[in-house]
Tab-separated table of C-alpha atoms and ligand atoms in Angstrom:
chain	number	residue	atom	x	y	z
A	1	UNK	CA	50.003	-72.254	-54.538
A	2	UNK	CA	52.845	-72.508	-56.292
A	3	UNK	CA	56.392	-70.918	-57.720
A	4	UNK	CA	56.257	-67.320	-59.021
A	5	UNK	CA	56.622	-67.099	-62.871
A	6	UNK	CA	60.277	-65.305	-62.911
A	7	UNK	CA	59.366	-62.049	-64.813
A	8	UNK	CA	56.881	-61.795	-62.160
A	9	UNK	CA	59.203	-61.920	-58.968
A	10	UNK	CA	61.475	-59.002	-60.805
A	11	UNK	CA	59.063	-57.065	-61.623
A	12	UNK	CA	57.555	-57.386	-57.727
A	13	UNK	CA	61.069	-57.061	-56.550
A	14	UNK	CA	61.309	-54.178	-59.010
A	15	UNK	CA	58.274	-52.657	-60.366
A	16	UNK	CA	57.130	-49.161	-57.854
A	17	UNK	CA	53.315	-51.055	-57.196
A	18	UNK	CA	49.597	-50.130	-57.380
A	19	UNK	CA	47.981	-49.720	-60.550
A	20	UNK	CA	51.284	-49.571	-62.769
A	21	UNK	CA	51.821	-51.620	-66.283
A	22	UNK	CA	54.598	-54.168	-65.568
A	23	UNK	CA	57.127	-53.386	-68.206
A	24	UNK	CA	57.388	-57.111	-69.353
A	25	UNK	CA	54.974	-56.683	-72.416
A	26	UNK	CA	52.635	-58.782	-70.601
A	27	UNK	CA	49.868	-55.819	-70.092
A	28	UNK	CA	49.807	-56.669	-66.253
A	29	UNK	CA	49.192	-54.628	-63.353
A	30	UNK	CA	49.732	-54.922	-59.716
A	31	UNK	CA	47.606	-53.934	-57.382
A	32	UNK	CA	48.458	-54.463	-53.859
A	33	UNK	CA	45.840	-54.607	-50.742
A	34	UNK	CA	47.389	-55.369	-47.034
A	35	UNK	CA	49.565	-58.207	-47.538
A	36	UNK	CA	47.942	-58.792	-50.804
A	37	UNK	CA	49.288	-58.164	-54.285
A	38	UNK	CA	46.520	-58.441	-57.049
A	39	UNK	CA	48.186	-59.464	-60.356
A	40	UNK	CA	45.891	-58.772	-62.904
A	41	UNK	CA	46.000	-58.904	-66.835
A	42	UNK	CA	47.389	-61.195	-69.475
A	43	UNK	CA	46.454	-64.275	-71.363
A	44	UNK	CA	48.802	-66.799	-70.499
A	45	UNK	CA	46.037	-69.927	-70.034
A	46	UNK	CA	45.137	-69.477	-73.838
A	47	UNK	CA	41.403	-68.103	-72.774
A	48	UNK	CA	42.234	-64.737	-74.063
A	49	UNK	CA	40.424	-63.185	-70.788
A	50	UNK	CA	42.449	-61.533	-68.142
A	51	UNK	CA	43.391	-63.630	-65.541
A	52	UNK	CA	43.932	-62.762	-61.747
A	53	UNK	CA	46.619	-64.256	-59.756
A	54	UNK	CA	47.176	-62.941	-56.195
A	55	UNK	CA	50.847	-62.824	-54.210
A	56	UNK	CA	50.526	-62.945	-50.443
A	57	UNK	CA	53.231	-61.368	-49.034
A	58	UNK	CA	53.018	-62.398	-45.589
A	59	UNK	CA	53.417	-66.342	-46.639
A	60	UNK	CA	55.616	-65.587	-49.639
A	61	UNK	CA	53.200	-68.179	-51.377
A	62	UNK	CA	51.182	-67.850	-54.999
A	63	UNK	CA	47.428	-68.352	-54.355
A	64	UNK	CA	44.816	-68.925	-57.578
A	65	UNK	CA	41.703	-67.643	-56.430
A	66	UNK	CA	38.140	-68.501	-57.771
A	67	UNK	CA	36.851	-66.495	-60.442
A	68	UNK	CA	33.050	-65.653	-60.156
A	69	UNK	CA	31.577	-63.834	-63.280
A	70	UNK	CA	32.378	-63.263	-66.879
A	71	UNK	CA	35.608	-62.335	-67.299
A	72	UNK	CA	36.929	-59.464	-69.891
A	73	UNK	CA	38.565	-60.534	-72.684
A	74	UNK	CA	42.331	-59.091	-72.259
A	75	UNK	CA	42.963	-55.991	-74.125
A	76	UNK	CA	46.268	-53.689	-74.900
A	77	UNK	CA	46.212	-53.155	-71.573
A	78	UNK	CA	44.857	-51.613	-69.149
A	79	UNK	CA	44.738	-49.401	-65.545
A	80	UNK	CA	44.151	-50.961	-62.066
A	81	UNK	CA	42.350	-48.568	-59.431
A	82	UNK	CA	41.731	-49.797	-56.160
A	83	UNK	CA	38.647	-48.490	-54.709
A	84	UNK	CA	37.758	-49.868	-50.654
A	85	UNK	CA	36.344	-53.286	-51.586
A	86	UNK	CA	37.088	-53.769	-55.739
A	87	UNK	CA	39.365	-53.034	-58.356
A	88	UNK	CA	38.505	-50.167	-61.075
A	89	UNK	CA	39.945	-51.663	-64.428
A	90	UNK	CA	40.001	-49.207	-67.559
A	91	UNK	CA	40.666	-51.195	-70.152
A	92	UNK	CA	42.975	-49.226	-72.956
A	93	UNK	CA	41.616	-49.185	-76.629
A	94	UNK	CA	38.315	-50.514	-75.775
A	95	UNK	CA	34.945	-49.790	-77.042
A	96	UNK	CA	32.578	-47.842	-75.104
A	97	UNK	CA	30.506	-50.864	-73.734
A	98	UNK	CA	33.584	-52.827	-72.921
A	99	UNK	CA	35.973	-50.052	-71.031
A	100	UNK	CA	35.086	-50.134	-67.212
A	101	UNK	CA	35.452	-53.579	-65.308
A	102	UNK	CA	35.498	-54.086	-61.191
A	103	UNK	CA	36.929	-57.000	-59.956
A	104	UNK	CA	35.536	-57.289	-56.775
A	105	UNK	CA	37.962	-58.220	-53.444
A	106	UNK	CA	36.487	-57.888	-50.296
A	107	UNK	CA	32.260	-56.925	-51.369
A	108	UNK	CA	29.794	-59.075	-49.739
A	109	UNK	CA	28.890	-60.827	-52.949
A	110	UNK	CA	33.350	-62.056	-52.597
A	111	UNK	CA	33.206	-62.334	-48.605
A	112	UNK	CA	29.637	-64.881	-48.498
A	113	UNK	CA	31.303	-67.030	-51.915
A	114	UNK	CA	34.393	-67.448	-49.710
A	115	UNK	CA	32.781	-68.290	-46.710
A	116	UNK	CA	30.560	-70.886	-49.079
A	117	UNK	CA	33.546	-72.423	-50.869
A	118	UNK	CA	36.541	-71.769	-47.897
A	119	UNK	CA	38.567	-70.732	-50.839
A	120	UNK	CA	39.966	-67.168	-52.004
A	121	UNK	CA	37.182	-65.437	-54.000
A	122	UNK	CA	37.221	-62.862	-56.378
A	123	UNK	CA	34.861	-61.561	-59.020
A	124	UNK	CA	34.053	-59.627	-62.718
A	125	UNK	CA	31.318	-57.382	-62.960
A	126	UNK	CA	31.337	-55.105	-65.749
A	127	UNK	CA	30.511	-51.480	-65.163
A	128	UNK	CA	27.718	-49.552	-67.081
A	129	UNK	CA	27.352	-46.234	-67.361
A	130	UNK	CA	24.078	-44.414	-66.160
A	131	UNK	CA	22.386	-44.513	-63.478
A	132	UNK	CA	19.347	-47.002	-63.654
A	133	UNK	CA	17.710	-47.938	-60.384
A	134	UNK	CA	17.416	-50.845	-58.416
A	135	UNK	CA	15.607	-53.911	-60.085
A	136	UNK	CA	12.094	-54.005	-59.252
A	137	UNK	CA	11.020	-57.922	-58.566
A	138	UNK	CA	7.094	-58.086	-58.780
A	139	UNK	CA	5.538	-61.089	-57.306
A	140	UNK	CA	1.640	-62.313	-56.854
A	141	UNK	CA	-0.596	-65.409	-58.035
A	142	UNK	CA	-1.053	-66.485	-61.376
A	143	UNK	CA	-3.881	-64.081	-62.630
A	144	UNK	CA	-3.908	-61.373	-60.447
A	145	UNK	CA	-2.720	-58.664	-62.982
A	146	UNK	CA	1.706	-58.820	-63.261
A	147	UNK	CA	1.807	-59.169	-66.328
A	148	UNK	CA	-0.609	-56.313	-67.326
A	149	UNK	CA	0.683	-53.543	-64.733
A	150	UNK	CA	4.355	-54.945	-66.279
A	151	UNK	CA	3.140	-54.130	-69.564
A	152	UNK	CA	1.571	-51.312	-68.788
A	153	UNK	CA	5.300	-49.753	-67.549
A	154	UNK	CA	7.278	-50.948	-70.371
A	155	UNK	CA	5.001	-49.207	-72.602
A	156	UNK	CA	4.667	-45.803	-70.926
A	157	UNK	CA	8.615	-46.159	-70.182
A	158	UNK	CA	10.031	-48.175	-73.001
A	159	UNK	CA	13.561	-46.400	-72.242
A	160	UNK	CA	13.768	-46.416	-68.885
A	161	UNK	CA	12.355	-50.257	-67.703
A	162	UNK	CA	14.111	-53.885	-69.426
A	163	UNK	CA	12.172	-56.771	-68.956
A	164	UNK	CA	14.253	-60.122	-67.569
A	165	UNK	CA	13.327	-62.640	-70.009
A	166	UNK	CA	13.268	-66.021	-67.311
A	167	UNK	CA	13.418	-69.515	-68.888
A	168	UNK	CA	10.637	-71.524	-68.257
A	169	UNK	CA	10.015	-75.656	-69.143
A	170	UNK	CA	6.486	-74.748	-69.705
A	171	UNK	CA	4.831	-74.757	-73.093
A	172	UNK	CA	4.159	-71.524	-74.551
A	173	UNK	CA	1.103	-69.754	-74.823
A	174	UNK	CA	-0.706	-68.727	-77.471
A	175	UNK	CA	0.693	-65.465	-78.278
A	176	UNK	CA	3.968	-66.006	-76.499
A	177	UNK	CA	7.390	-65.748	-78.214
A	178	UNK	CA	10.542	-67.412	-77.343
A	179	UNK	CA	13.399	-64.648	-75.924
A	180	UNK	CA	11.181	-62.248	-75.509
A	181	UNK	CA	8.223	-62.997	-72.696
A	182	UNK	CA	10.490	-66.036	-71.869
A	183	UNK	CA	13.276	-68.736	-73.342
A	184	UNK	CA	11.513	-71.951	-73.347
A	185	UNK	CA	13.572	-74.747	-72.539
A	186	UNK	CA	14.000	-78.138	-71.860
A	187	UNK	CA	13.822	-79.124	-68.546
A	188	UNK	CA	17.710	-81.414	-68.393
A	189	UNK	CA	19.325	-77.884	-70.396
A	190	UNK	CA	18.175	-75.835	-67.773
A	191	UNK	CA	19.213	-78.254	-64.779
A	192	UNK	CA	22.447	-78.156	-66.651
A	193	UNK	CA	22.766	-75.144	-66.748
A	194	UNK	CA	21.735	-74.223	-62.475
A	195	UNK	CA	24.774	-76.638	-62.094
A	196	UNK	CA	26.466	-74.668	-63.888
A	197	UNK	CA	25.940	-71.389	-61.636
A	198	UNK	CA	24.265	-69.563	-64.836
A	199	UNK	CA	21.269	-69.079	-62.885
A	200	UNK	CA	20.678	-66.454	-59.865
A	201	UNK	CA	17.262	-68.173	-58.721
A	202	UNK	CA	14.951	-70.947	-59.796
A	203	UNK	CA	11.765	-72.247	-58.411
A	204	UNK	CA	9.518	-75.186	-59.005
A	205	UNK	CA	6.065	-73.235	-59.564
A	206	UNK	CA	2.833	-74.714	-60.941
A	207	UNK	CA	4.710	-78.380	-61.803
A	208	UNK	CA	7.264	-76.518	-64.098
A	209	UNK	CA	10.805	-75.224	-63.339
A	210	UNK	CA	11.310	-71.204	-64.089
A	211	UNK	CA	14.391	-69.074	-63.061
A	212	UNK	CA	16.250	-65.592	-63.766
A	213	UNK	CA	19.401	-66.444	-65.416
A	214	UNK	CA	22.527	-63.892	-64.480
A	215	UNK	CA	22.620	-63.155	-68.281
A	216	UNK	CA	18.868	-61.865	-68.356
A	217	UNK	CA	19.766	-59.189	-65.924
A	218	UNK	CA	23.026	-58.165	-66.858
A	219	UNK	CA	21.269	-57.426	-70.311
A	220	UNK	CA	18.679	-54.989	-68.905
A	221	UNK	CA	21.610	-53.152	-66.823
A	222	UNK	CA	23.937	-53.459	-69.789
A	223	UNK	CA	21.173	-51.452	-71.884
A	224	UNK	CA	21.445	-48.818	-68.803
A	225	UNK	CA	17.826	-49.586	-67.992
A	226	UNK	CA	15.941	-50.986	-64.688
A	227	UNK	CA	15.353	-54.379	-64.511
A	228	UNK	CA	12.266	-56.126	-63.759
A	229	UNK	CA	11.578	-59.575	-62.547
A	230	UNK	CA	8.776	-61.436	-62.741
A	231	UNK	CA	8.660	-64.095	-60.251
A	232	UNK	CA	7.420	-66.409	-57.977
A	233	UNK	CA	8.008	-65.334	-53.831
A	234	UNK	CA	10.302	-68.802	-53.820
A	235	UNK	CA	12.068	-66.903	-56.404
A	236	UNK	CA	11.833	-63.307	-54.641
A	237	UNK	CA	12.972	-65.131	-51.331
A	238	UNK	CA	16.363	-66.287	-52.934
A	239	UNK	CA	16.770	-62.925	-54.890
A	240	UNK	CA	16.182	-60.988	-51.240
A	241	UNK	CA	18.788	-63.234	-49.619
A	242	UNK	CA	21.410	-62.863	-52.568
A	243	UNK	CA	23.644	-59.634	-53.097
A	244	UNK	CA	20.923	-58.385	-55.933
A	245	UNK	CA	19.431	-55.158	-54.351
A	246	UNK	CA	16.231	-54.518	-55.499
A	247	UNK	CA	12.651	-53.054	-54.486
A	248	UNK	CA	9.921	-56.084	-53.840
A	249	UNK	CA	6.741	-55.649	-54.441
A	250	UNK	CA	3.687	-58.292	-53.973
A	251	UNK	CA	0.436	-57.596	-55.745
A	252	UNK	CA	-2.694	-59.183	-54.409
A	253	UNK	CA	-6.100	-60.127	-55.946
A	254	UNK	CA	-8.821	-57.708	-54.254
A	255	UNK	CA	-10.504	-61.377	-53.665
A	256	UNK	CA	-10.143	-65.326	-54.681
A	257	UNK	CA	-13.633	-65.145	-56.545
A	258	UNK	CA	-12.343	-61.940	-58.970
A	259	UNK	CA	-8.539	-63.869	-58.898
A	260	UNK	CA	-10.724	-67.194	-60.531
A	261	UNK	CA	-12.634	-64.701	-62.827
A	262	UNK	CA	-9.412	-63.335	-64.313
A	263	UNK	CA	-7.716	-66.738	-64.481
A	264	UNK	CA	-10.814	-67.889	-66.446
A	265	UNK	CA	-11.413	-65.365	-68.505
A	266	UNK	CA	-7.938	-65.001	-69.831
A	267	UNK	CA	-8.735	-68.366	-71.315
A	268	UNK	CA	-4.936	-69.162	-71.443
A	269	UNK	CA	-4.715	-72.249	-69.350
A	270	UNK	CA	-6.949	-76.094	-69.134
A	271	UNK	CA	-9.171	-76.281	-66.661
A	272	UNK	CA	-6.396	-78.637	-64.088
A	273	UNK	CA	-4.033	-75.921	-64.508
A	274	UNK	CA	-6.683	-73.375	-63.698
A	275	UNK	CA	-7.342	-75.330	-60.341
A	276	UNK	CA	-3.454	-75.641	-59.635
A	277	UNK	CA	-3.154	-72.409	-59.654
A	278	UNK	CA	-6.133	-71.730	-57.346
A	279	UNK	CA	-4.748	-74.104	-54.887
A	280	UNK	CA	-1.115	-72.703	-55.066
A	281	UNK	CA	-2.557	-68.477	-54.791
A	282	UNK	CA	-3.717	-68.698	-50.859
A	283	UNK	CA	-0.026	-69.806	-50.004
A	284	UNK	CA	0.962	-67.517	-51.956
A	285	UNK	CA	-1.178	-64.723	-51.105
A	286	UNK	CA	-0.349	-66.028	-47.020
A	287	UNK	CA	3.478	-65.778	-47.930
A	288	UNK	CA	3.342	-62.320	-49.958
A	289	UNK	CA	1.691	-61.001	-46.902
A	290	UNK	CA	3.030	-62.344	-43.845
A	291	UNK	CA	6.824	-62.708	-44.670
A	292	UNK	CA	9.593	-60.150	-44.654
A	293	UNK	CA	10.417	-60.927	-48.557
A	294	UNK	CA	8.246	-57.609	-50.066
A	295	UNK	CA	8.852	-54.024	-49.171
A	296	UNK	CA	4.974	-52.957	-50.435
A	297	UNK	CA	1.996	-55.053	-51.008
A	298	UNK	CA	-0.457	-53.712	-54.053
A	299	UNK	CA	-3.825	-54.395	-54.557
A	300	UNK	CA	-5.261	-54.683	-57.865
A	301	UNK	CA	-8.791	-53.872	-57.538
A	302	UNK	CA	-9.286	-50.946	-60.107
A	303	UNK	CA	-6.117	-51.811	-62.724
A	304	UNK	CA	-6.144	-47.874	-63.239
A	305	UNK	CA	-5.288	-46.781	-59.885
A	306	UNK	CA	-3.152	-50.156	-59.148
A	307	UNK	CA	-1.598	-48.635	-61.467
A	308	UNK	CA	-0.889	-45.270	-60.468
A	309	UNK	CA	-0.318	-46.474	-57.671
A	310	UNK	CA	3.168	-48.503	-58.744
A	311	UNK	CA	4.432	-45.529	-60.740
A	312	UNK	CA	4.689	-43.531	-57.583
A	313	UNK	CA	6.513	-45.860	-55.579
A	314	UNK	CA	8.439	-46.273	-58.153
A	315	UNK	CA	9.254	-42.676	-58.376
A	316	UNK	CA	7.810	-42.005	-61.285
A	317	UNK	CA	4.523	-39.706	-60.169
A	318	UNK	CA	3.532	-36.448	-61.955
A	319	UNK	CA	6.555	-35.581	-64.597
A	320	UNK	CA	9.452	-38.126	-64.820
A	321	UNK	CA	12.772	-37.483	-66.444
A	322	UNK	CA	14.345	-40.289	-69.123
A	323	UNK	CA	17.298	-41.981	-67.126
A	324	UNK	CA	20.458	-39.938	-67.207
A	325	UNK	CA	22.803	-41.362	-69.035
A	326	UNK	CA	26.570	-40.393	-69.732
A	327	UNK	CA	26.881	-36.409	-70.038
A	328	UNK	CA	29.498	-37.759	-72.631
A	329	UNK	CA	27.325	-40.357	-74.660
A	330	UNK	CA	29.664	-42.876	-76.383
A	331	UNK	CA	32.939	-42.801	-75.337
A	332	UNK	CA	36.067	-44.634	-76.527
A	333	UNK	CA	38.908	-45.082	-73.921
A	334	UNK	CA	42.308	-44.093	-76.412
A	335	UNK	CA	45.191	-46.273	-75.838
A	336	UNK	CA	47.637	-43.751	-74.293
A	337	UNK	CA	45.814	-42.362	-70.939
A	338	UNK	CA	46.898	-42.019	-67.930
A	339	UNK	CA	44.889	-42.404	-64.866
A	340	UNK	CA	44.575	-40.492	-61.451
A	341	UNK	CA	42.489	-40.651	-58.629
A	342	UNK	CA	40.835	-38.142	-56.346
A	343	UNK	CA	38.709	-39.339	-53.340
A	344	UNK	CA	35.919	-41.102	-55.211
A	345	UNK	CA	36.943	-39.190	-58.644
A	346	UNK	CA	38.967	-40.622	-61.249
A	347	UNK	CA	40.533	-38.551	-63.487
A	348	UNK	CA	41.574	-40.285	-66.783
A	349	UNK	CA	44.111	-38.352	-69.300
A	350	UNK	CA	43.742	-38.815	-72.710
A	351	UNK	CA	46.763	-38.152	-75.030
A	352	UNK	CA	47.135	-37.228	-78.194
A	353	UNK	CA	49.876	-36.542	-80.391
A	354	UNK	CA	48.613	-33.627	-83.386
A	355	UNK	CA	51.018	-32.534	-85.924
A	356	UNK	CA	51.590	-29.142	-83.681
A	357	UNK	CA	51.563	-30.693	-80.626
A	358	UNK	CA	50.881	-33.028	-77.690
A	359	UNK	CA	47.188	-32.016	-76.230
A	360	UNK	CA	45.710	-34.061	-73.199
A	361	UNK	CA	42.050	-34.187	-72.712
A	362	UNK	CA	40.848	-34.632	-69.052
A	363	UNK	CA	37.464	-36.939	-68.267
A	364	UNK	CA	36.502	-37.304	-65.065
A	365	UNK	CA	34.257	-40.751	-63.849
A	366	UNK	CA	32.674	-40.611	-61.128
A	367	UNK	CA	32.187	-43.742	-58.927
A	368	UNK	CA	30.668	-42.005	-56.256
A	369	UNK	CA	27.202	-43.419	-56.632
A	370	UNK	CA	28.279	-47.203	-57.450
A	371	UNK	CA	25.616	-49.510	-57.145
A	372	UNK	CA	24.994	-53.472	-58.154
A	373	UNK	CA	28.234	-55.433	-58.502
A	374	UNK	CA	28.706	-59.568	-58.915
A	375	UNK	CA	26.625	-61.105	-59.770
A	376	UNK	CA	25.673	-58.497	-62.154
A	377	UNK	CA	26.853	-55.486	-63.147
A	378	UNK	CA	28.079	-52.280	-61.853
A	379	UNK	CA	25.608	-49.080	-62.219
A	380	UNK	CA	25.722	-45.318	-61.165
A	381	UNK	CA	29.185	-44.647	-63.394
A	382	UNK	CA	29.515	-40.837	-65.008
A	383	UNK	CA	31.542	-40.125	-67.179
A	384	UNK	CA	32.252	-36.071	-67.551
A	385	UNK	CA	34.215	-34.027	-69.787
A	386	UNK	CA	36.237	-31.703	-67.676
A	387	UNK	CA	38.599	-29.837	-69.968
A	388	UNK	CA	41.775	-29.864	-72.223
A	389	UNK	CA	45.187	-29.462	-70.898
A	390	UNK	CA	48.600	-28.443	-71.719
A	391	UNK	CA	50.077	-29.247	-68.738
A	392	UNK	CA	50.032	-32.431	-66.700
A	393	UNK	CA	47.869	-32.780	-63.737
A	394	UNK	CA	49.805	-31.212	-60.356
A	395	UNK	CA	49.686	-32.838	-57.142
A	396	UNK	CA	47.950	-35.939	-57.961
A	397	UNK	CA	48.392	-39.113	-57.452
A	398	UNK	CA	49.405	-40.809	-60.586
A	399	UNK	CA	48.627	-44.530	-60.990
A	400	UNK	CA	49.415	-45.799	-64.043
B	501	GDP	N1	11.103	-68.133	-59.338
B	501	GDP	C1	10.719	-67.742	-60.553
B	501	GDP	N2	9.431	-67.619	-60.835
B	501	GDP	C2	9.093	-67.192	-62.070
B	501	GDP	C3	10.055	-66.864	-63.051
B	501	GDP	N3	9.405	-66.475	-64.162
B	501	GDP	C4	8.091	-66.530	-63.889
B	501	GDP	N4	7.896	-66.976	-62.631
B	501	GDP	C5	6.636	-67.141	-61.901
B	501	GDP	O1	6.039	-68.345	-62.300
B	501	GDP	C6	4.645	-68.232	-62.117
B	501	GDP	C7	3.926	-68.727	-63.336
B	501	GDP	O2	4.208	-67.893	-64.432
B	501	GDP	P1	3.435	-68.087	-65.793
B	501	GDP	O3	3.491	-69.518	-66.194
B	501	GDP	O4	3.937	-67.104	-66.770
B	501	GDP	O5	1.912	-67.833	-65.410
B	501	GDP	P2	1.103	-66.544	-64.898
B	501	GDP	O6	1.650	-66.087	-63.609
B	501	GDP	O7	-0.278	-67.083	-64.758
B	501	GDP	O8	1.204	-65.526	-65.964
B	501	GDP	C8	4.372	-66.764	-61.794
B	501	GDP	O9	4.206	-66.657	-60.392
B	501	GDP	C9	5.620	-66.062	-62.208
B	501	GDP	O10	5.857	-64.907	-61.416
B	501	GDP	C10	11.426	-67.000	-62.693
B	501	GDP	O11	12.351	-66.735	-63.454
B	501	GDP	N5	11.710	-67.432	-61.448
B	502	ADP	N1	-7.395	-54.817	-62.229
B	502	ADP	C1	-7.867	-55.685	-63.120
B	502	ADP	N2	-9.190	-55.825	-63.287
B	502	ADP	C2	-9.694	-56.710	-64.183
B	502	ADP	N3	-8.945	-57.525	-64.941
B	502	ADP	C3	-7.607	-57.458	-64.804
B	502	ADP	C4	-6.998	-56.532	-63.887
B	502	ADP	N4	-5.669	-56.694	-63.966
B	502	ADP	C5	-5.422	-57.650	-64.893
B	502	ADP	N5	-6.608	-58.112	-65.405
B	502	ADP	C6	-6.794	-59.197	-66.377
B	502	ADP	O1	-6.577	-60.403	-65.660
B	502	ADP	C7	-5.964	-61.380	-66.498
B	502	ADP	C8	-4.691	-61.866	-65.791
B	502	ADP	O2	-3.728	-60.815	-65.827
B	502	ADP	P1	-2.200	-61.119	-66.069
B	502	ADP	O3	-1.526	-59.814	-66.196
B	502	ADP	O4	-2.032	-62.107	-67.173
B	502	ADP	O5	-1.838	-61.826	-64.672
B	502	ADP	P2	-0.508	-62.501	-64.162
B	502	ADP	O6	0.611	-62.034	-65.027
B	502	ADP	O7	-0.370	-62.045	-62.762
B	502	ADP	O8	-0.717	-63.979	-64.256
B	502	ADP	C9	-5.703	-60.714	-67.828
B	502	ADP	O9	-6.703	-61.135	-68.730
B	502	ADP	C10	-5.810	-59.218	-67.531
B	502	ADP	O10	-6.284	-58.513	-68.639
């Protein structure tokens, strides 16, 4: 709470709201929900990120909300769309993998944080174009097959599946290679670092700690491809209970005897851990089966038709398409646009000045199909080319 800065309380006095630049040089933008104005933009706490400060009108008061999720660095500035429950933010000049940014007001991810804390909430999630599905969490017991059907996917669909790299304060195998099948760490960094809130599950499995850090899944989405997670059902229970949509599955041993034969055979582990992880699969097996956690249970008998058999409910039987991605590609935001918005359209106007004259190209994102959000990212953003223009846009509403 607090005094308004006084550029701020002129420019509110001032200022026509929603989505418009202040005119202060400040590259802020109002944004105002209910009794709510959403000040967004700036650098003034020397973080260079854009900072959010929020006016309630109905108390007159300044409130300084908590801010979940990376924020974006602060650009040239940028345009504020409000859109039911978040904030579209285009930033101006920015490359193509830094451009779109929600920050999110009222989604559940905001509404259970402020319920948590009994403070004001809001949070970043960056948005990414294409239209990758929901993260696929695969659990089982040690042995049963994960990692092969895992590997199996990622090989037949290197462009379409991203692998979330979980640290782990076990010792590596054999063949195993830090950042890549997982980030081996020590076990005080990584309790650090759940303190921290850098992690969106952890378990104690097998006498060692493991967990999906945000990071490891924002980098699958940020590559536009599916995630999947690897993980224990303590893990899959906190992932189903969090905001993280995603499609469970639990993959079971056709029987303990052929679960020990695998174990064994993959020669990987000492005989104690073997028998640890014997003890640990019926409770695991019990829980994959009889709790609400997993949406379809697999069994690998035959790793052939297991196989098959994940592919189509994944919806990849018979002929599969690569993941759509932008009908655009790589696309630059220029500095001078101007942004509309049509139902669940937003039409962005790009200027430029040529030596003949002024033209105005017209590209069209589509947040229809938004899916994700904090903690995460944002997927199902289009981005279309829809024409070059003269004229300006009639009857529109013009935002910024
Ligand atoms: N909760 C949780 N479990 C994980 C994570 N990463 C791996 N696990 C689980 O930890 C268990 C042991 O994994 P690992 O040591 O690689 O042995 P494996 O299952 O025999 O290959 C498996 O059930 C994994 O699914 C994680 O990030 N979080
Ligand atoms: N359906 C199957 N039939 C026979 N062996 C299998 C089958 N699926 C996996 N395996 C083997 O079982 C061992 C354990 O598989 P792995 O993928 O490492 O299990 P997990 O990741 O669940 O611990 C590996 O040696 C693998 O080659």
């Amino acid at each position: 709470m607090g005094e308004a800065p006084a550029f701020l309380v002129d420019d509110l006095q001032n200022e026509p709201l929603n989505g418009f630049e202040l005119k202060n040089g400040t590259c802020k933008t109002i944004t105002t929900i209910g009794n709510k104005m959403y000040v967004i933009g700036g650098a003034d706490d020397g973080t260079l990120s854009i900072e959010v400060q929020i006016f309630d009108r109905s108390l007159g008061e300044w409130i300084h909300p908590t801010v979940h999720g990376t924020k974006p660095l602060s650009s040239k500035g940028h345009s504020a769309v409000f859109l039911n429950d978040r904030i579209l933010i285009l930033k101006k000049g920015a490359k193509s993998d830094d451009q779109i940014w929600f920050l999110e007001v009222d989604t559940q991810y905001v509404r259970q944080q402020q319920k948590q804390l009994g403070t004001e909430v809001v949070a970043w999630s960056k948005g990414v174009i294409g239209n990758a599905e929901k993260p696929v969490v695969i659990s089982g017991p040690s042995g049963v097959g994960k990692g092969t059907l895992i590997s199996m996917l990622m090989k037949e669909f290197p462009s379409m599946f991203g692998f979330s790299v979980s640290h782990t304060t076990r010792a590596p195998r054999g063949m195993e290679k830090d950042g890549v099948h997982y980030h081996f760490t020590e076990k005080s960094v990584m309790e650090k670092e759940i303190k921290d809130g850098k992690f969106l599950e952890f378990a104690s499995v097998h006498g060692n700690l493991y967990g999906t850090s945000v990071e490891a899944v924002e980098v699958v989405a940020d590559a536009g491809k599916r995630c999947i997670l690897d993980i224990d059902v303590q893990g899959a229970r906190s992932v189903r209970s969090s905001s993280l949509e995603a499609v469970f599955i639990f993959v079971c041993p056709p029987s303990m005897e052929e679960l020990e034969k695998r174990l064994r055979d993959r020669g990987t582990e000492t005989e104690e851990q073997i028998l640890k992880r014997l003890r640990n699969a019926a409770a695991e097996i019990e829980q994959g089966k009889s709790s609400n956690i997993f949406d379809f249970i697999l069994y690998n008998d035959n790793l052939e038709e297991c196989y098959e058999k994940l592919k189509k409910l994944l919806g990849l039987g018979g002929c599969v398409a690569a993941t759509p991605k932008s009908a655009l590609g790589e696309f630059n935001l220029p500095l001078d646009h101007s942004v509309s918005k049509i139902d669940d359209k937003i039409i962005i106007n790009c200027i430029s000045s040529g030596l003949e004259k002024e033209s105005k190209n017209l590209i069209m994102l589509d947040v229809s199909a938004l899916k994700g959000g904090a903690p995460g990212r944002t997927r199902g953003l289009d981005f279309q080319a829809i024409g070059s223009f003269s004229d300006g846009l009639i009857g529109m509403e013009r935002l910024s």
